[in-house]
Tab-separated table of C-alpha atoms and ligand atoms in Angstrom:
chain	number	residue	atom	x	y	z
A	1	UNK	CA	144.811	110.634	107.097
A	2	UNK	CA	141.135	109.744	107.508
A	3	UNK	CA	140.540	108.431	111.011
A	4	UNK	CA	139.273	104.944	111.719
A	5	UNK	CA	135.992	105.051	113.674
A	6	UNK	CA	136.306	102.617	116.611
A	7	UNK	CA	133.978	99.608	116.964
A	8	UNK	CA	132.475	101.075	120.150
A	9	UNK	CA	131.460	104.307	118.356
A	10	UNK	CA	129.829	102.850	115.272
A	11	UNK	CA	128.628	99.333	115.964
A	12	UNK	CA	128.513	96.814	113.122
A	13	UNK	CA	126.704	93.491	113.629
A	14	UNK	CA	128.628	90.223	112.944
A	15	UNK	CA	126.886	89.884	109.552
A	16	UNK	CA	128.169	93.323	108.463
A	17	UNK	CA	124.885	95.179	109.007
A	18	UNK	CA	124.621	98.407	110.977
A	19	UNK	CA	123.649	98.016	114.650
A	20	UNK	CA	120.101	99.358	115.103
A	21	UNK	CA	118.791	99.466	111.539
A	22	UNK	CA	120.142	95.957	110.837
A	23	UNK	CA	120.890	96.960	107.238
A	24	UNK	CA	123.818	96.417	104.886
A	25	UNK	CA	124.526	99.248	102.432
A	26	UNK	CA	123.203	97.297	99.440
A	27	UNK	CA	119.753	97.011	101.094
A	28	UNK	CA	119.185	100.766	100.971
A	29	UNK	CA	117.861	102.863	98.066
A	30	UNK	CA	119.077	106.451	97.684
A	31	UNK	CA	115.481	107.693	98.005
A	32	UNK	CA	113.914	106.844	101.359
A	33	UNK	CA	110.323	107.297	102.571
A	34	UNK	CA	110.129	107.284	106.367
A	35	UNK	CA	107.175	106.742	108.690
A	36	UNK	CA	106.786	106.576	112.465
A	37	UNK	CA	104.509	103.538	112.664
A	38	UNK	CA	106.112	100.199	111.626
A	39	UNK	CA	102.673	99.055	110.399
A	40	UNK	CA	102.691	101.908	107.870
A	41	UNK	CA	105.670	100.355	106.025
A	42	UNK	CA	103.663	97.569	104.295
A	43	UNK	CA	100.872	100.112	103.683
A	44	UNK	CA	103.353	101.853	101.385
A	45	UNK	CA	105.268	98.886	99.976
A	46	UNK	CA	101.971	97.207	98.992
A	47	UNK	CA	102.007	99.623	96.046
A	48	UNK	CA	105.560	98.637	94.967
A	49	UNK	CA	106.104	96.682	91.713
A	50	UNK	CA	108.189	94.307	93.823
A	51	UNK	CA	109.813	94.234	97.260
A	52	UNK	CA	113.414	92.936	97.214
A	53	UNK	CA	114.310	93.366	100.917
A	54	UNK	CA	112.312	93.129	104.173
A	55	UNK	CA	114.268	93.646	107.411
A	56	UNK	CA	113.012	94.335	110.949
A	57	UNK	CA	114.801	95.263	114.157
A	58	UNK	CA	113.106	97.014	117.094
A	59	UNK	CA	110.887	99.744	115.613
A	60	UNK	CA	113.041	99.978	112.474
A	61	UNK	CA	111.283	98.121	109.653
A	62	UNK	CA	112.703	98.441	106.121
A	63	UNK	CA	111.168	97.396	102.800
A	64	UNK	CA	113.214	98.166	99.684
A	65	UNK	CA	111.805	97.692	96.209
A	66	UNK	CA	110.648	99.596	93.150
A	67	UNK	CA	107.640	101.806	92.487
A	68	UNK	CA	106.971	102.330	88.759
A	69	UNK	CA	110.565	101.288	88.164
A	70	UNK	CA	112.128	103.680	90.723
A	71	UNK	CA	114.102	102.066	93.556
A	72	UNK	CA	112.812	103.189	96.959
A	73	UNK	CA	113.270	102.203	100.580
A	74	UNK	CA	110.423	102.703	103.040
A	75	UNK	CA	111.474	102.642	106.676
A	76	UNK	CA	109.839	103.120	110.074
A	77	UNK	CA	111.534	105.031	112.876
A	78	UNK	CA	109.162	104.826	115.837
A	79	UNK	CA	108.337	108.057	117.655
A	80	UNK	CA	110.494	110.981	118.795
A	81	UNK	CA	113.668	112.823	117.836
A	82	UNK	CA	115.868	110.509	119.921
A	83	UNK	CA	114.973	107.738	117.459
A	84	UNK	CA	115.597	110.092	114.547
A	85	UNK	CA	119.130	110.824	115.803
A	86	UNK	CA	119.946	107.096	115.682
A	87	UNK	CA	118.096	106.569	112.421
A	88	UNK	CA	119.779	109.438	110.544
A	89	UNK	CA	123.279	108.671	111.858
A	90	UNK	CA	123.081	105.018	110.805
A	91	UNK	CA	121.356	105.790	107.499
A	92	UNK	CA	124.158	108.234	106.688
A	93	UNK	CA	126.806	105.706	107.748
A	94	UNK	CA	125.389	103.184	105.258
A	95	UNK	CA	126.272	105.507	102.370
A	96	UNK	CA	129.073	107.719	103.657
A	97	UNK	CA	131.215	105.367	105.757
A	98	UNK	CA	133.076	102.343	104.439
A	99	UNK	CA	131.873	99.786	106.992
A	100	UNK	CA	134.878	97.523	106.295
A	101	UNK	CA	137.652	100.108	106.792
A	102	UNK	CA	135.500	102.196	109.208
A	103	UNK	CA	136.583	105.380	107.453
A	104	UNK	CA	134.501	108.213	106.012
A	105	UNK	CA	134.343	107.781	102.226
A	106	UNK	CA	136.059	110.514	100.207
A	107	UNK	CA	132.946	111.189	98.088
A	108	UNK	CA	129.771	112.259	99.864
A	109	UNK	CA	126.412	110.705	98.934
A	110	UNK	CA	123.304	112.792	99.644
A	111	UNK	CA	120.149	110.770	100.281
A	112	UNK	CA	116.611	111.982	99.529
A	113	UNK	CA	114.496	111.409	102.632
A	114	UNK	CA	110.756	112.154	102.816
A	115	UNK	CA	108.815	111.672	106.056
A	116	UNK	CA	105.181	110.621	105.626
A	117	UNK	CA	103.754	111.242	109.075
A	118	UNK	CA	100.677	112.273	111.013
A	119	UNK	CA	100.287	115.609	112.776
A	120	UNK	CA	97.931	117.952	114.640
A	121	UNK	CA	97.017	121.406	113.291
A	122	UNK	CA	97.264	124.522	115.467
A	123	UNK	CA	95.399	126.660	112.881
A	124	UNK	CA	91.642	126.816	112.352
A	125	UNK	CA	92.187	127.304	108.622
A	126	UNK	CA	94.191	124.048	108.302
A	127	UNK	CA	91.474	121.458	108.975
A	128	UNK	CA	91.788	117.818	109.917
A	129	UNK	CA	92.239	116.008	106.610
A	130	UNK	CA	94.660	118.589	105.183
A	131	UNK	CA	98.181	117.689	104.002
A	132	UNK	CA	101.027	119.950	105.181
A	133	UNK	CA	104.673	120.123	104.036
A	134	UNK	CA	107.060	121.483	106.682
A	135	UNK	CA	109.032	124.453	105.351
A	136	UNK	CA	110.775	125.022	108.699
A	137	UNK	CA	110.644	122.898	111.851
A	138	UNK	CA	111.417	124.004	115.384
A	139	UNK	CA	112.465	121.423	117.963
A	140	UNK	CA	111.105	121.934	121.497
A	141	UNK	CA	113.291	119.068	122.711
A	142	UNK	CA	116.956	119.266	123.731
A	143	UNK	CA	118.571	117.140	120.970
A	144	UNK	CA	120.566	120.035	119.567
A	145	UNK	CA	122.056	120.889	122.982
A	146	UNK	CA	124.389	117.955	122.145
A	147	UNK	CA	125.505	118.970	118.631
A	148	UNK	CA	127.161	122.062	117.217
A	149	UNK	CA	125.463	123.438	114.112
A	150	UNK	CA	125.266	126.653	112.131
A	151	UNK	CA	121.902	128.345	111.963
A	152	UNK	CA	120.730	130.881	109.390
A	153	UNK	CA	119.570	134.236	110.767
A	154	UNK	CA	115.949	133.230	110.242
A	155	UNK	CA	116.405	129.834	111.940
A	156	UNK	CA	118.029	131.519	114.937
A	157	UNK	CA	115.308	134.198	115.107
A	158	UNK	CA	112.576	131.532	115.141
A	159	UNK	CA	114.350	129.564	117.882
A	160	UNK	CA	114.692	132.705	120.000
A	161	UNK	CA	111.060	133.721	119.460
A	162	UNK	CA	109.852	130.273	120.536
A	163	UNK	CA	112.178	130.259	123.550
A	164	UNK	CA	110.856	133.650	124.648
A	165	UNK	CA	107.231	132.800	124.013
A	166	UNK	CA	107.367	129.570	126.048
A	167	UNK	CA	109.888	130.800	128.668
A	168	UNK	CA	112.177	127.813	128.043
A	169	UNK	CA	115.607	127.614	129.727
A	170	UNK	CA	117.286	126.442	126.491
A	171	UNK	CA	117.255	127.512	122.864
A	172	UNK	CA	114.831	125.503	120.688
A	173	UNK	CA	116.486	124.620	117.375
A	174	UNK	CA	115.021	125.579	114.029
A	175	UNK	CA	115.980	124.213	110.601
A	176	UNK	CA	114.665	124.541	107.063
A	177	UNK	CA	113.574	121.586	104.907
A	178	UNK	CA	114.971	120.828	101.446
A	179	UNK	CA	113.956	123.512	98.940
A	180	UNK	CA	114.423	121.043	96.076
A	181	UNK	CA	112.051	118.524	97.678
A	182	UNK	CA	109.512	121.243	98.524
A	183	UNK	CA	109.517	122.257	94.875
A	184	UNK	CA	108.970	118.656	93.801
A	185	UNK	CA	106.428	117.517	96.387
A	186	UNK	CA	104.602	120.660	97.522
A	187	UNK	CA	101.981	120.738	94.758
A	188	UNK	CA	98.574	122.458	94.891
A	189	UNK	CA	96.910	120.028	97.283
A	190	UNK	CA	99.663	120.513	99.886
A	191	UNK	CA	99.754	123.431	102.362
A	192	UNK	CA	103.250	124.794	103.041
A	193	UNK	CA	103.563	125.250	106.813
A	194	UNK	CA	106.052	125.343	109.679
A	195	UNK	CA	106.138	122.580	112.242
A	196	UNK	CA	106.631	122.472	116.011
A	197	UNK	CA	108.348	119.196	116.942
A	198	UNK	CA	107.525	118.243	120.538
A	199	UNK	CA	109.172	115.820	122.974
A	200	UNK	CA	105.829	114.154	123.727
A	201	UNK	CA	102.228	113.855	122.523
A	202	UNK	CA	100.321	115.022	125.593
A	203	UNK	CA	101.770	117.694	127.942
A	204	UNK	CA	104.336	118.998	125.417
A	205	UNK	CA	101.496	119.543	122.894
A	206	UNK	CA	99.199	121.084	125.531
A	207	UNK	CA	96.962	118.010	125.969
A	208	UNK	CA	95.556	117.433	129.434
A	209	UNK	CA	94.440	113.904	130.304
A	210	UNK	CA	95.193	113.390	134.018
A	211	UNK	CA	98.314	115.566	134.277
A	212	UNK	CA	98.285	119.345	133.957
A	213	UNK	CA	100.673	120.620	131.257
A	214	UNK	CA	103.207	123.168	132.572
A	215	UNK	CA	102.340	125.444	129.631
A	216	UNK	CA	98.558	124.912	129.271
A	217	UNK	CA	98.280	127.644	126.610
A	218	UNK	CA	101.188	126.324	124.501
A	219	UNK	CA	99.002	126.202	121.359
A	220	UNK	CA	97.954	129.841	121.702
A	221	UNK	CA	101.515	130.953	122.536
A	222	UNK	CA	103.062	129.143	119.560
A	223	UNK	CA	100.274	130.164	117.186
A	224	UNK	CA	100.707	133.826	118.203
A	225	UNK	CA	104.329	133.972	116.997
A	226	UNK	CA	104.556	136.030	113.810
A	227	UNK	CA	108.000	136.868	112.454
A	228	UNK	CA	107.472	138.834	109.234
A	229	UNK	CA	104.715	136.421	108.233
A	230	UNK	CA	106.441	133.291	109.584
A	231	UNK	CA	103.870	131.293	111.579
A	232	UNK	CA	103.828	127.814	113.058
A	233	UNK	CA	101.079	125.545	111.737
A	234	UNK	CA	101.261	122.044	113.200
A	235	UNK	CA	102.561	119.730	115.917
A	236	UNK	CA	104.323	116.406	115.650
A	237	UNK	CA	107.349	114.669	117.157
A	238	UNK	CA	110.163	114.109	114.603
A	239	UNK	CA	110.523	116.751	111.882
A	240	UNK	CA	113.005	119.148	113.558
A	241	UNK	CA	115.240	116.170	114.375
A	242	UNK	CA	115.197	115.131	110.703
A	243	UNK	CA	115.933	118.644	109.487
A	244	UNK	CA	118.772	119.184	111.993
A	245	UNK	CA	120.451	115.821	111.339
A	246	UNK	CA	119.820	116.119	107.583
A	247	UNK	CA	121.485	119.511	107.388
A	248	UNK	CA	124.486	118.477	109.514
A	249	UNK	CA	124.983	115.223	107.556
A	250	UNK	CA	124.282	116.715	104.109
A	251	UNK	CA	121.034	115.027	103.019
A	252	UNK	CA	117.882	116.381	101.359
A	253	UNK	CA	114.975	116.012	103.784
A	254	UNK	CA	111.295	116.931	103.642
A	255	UNK	CA	108.530	116.199	106.130
A	256	UNK	CA	104.969	115.701	104.864
A	257	UNK	CA	102.166	115.618	107.412
A	258	UNK	CA	98.679	114.145	107.217
A	259	UNK	CA	96.673	116.347	109.597
A	260	UNK	CA	94.577	113.969	111.684
A	261	UNK	CA	93.535	116.396	114.451
A	262	UNK	CA	92.696	120.085	114.605
A	263	UNK	CA	93.594	121.346	118.063
A	264	UNK	CA	91.592	124.572	117.707
A	265	UNK	CA	88.288	123.130	116.512
A	266	UNK	CA	88.983	119.882	118.408
A	267	UNK	CA	88.034	117.704	115.431
A	268	UNK	CA	89.677	114.362	114.639
A	269	UNK	CA	89.383	112.806	111.171
A	270	UNK	CA	86.833	109.992	110.845
A	271	UNK	CA	89.269	107.779	108.988
A	272	UNK	CA	92.944	108.607	109.688
A	273	UNK	CA	94.213	105.813	107.446
A	274	UNK	CA	92.359	107.312	104.453
A	275	UNK	CA	94.137	110.665	104.963
A	276	UNK	CA	97.485	108.924	105.356
A	277	UNK	CA	96.789	106.870	102.218
A	278	UNK	CA	96.186	110.096	100.251
A	279	UNK	CA	99.573	111.344	101.427
A	280	UNK	CA	101.211	108.017	100.547
A	281	UNK	CA	99.881	108.177	96.969
A	282	UNK	CA	100.926	111.793	96.628
A	283	UNK	CA	104.435	110.950	97.829
A	284	UNK	CA	104.883	107.869	95.651
A	285	UNK	CA	103.740	109.756	92.556
A	286	UNK	CA	105.911	112.821	93.098
A	287	UNK	CA	109.065	111.674	94.867
B	1	R1P	C1	102.191	110.389	117.640
B	1	R1P	O1	100.946	109.816	117.492
B	1	R1P	C2	103.090	110.058	116.458
B	1	R1P	O2	102.438	110.441	115.243
B	1	R1P	C3	103.213	111.392	114.517
B	1	R1P	C4	104.092	111.996	115.603
B	1	R1P	O3	105.197	112.656	115.046
B	1	R1P	C5	104.405	110.830	116.489
B	1	R1P	O4	105.432	110.036	115.977
B	1	R1P	O5	103.949	110.868	113.443
B	1	R1P	P1	103.852	109.366	112.844
B	1	R1P	O6	102.420	109.140	112.499
B	1	R1P	O7	104.722	109.341	111.632
B	1	R1P	O8	104.362	108.435	113.910
B	2	URA	N1	100.821	113.450	116.001
B	2	URA	C1	101.143	114.343	116.955
B	2	URA	O1	102.284	114.371	117.437
B	2	URA	N2	100.183	115.205	117.365
B	2	URA	C2	98.938	115.176	116.902
B	2	URA	O2	98.091	115.960	117.350
B	2	URA	C3	98.595	114.231	115.910
B	2	URA	C4	99.576	113.373	115.473
């Protein structure tokens, strides 16, 4: 017998919507574009033919509509993998749990989820202004200390190499993005890279403002890792969480990154929104 998930474990609002995302299943398209910044949601949905749903709660803003006839949802998550854990669990529940009976549905639905985010490059040859798709992502946070997952040999080897290189007391988690989505979205103008997902923007990415990072040479240490040609290329704060949750829950996930800063040459793009807009158009046309 399929178990009933108690009200305390999966919270449904009085109107039947899911707790944090504030969505009912019918509000969600099976293809979802995600962004960190809530203000980026209308920057994408402005290109829709029409917007049928607009819902906001906390940092989770959802617009669902059609682009050239294809139904899409665009949703913001805020920053960090802790938000992504909530976001992915509730997104999955909207399609794979019957919210009335509180039971897992017998037939699994796999969502297509594409992150359109910003990122910093740790490679001289990937300049500010470049667009990077994350092939693998390694999480430097502790999210996966709280879940059990299977890792491929390569994913485990990357996690171990990063742990050793940074001297961390826990195993960073590494997961691969969707091959099908890479094939579809990683066209000529996109660089295929591997992403370090950090639990912060400053110290955890080696930035010193007033506080000294504990690993001041984190960029050099991460950039020096080379496992049979596998190299890390960029920093951000969500992708490994998406890839881990996506794999465990059975969804296709890809992270696309607009490189706004190059941490080696110390350049920052003149117009970050123009770079992000290029990535938005690329995503809408190819998703
Ligand atoms: C930091 O400025 C934020 O930008 C990046 C990081 O992952 C972090 O969320 O992504 P978004 O632009 O999608 O928020
Ligand atoms: N987002 C990050 O997390 N890091 C950067 O350097 C730029 C965007």
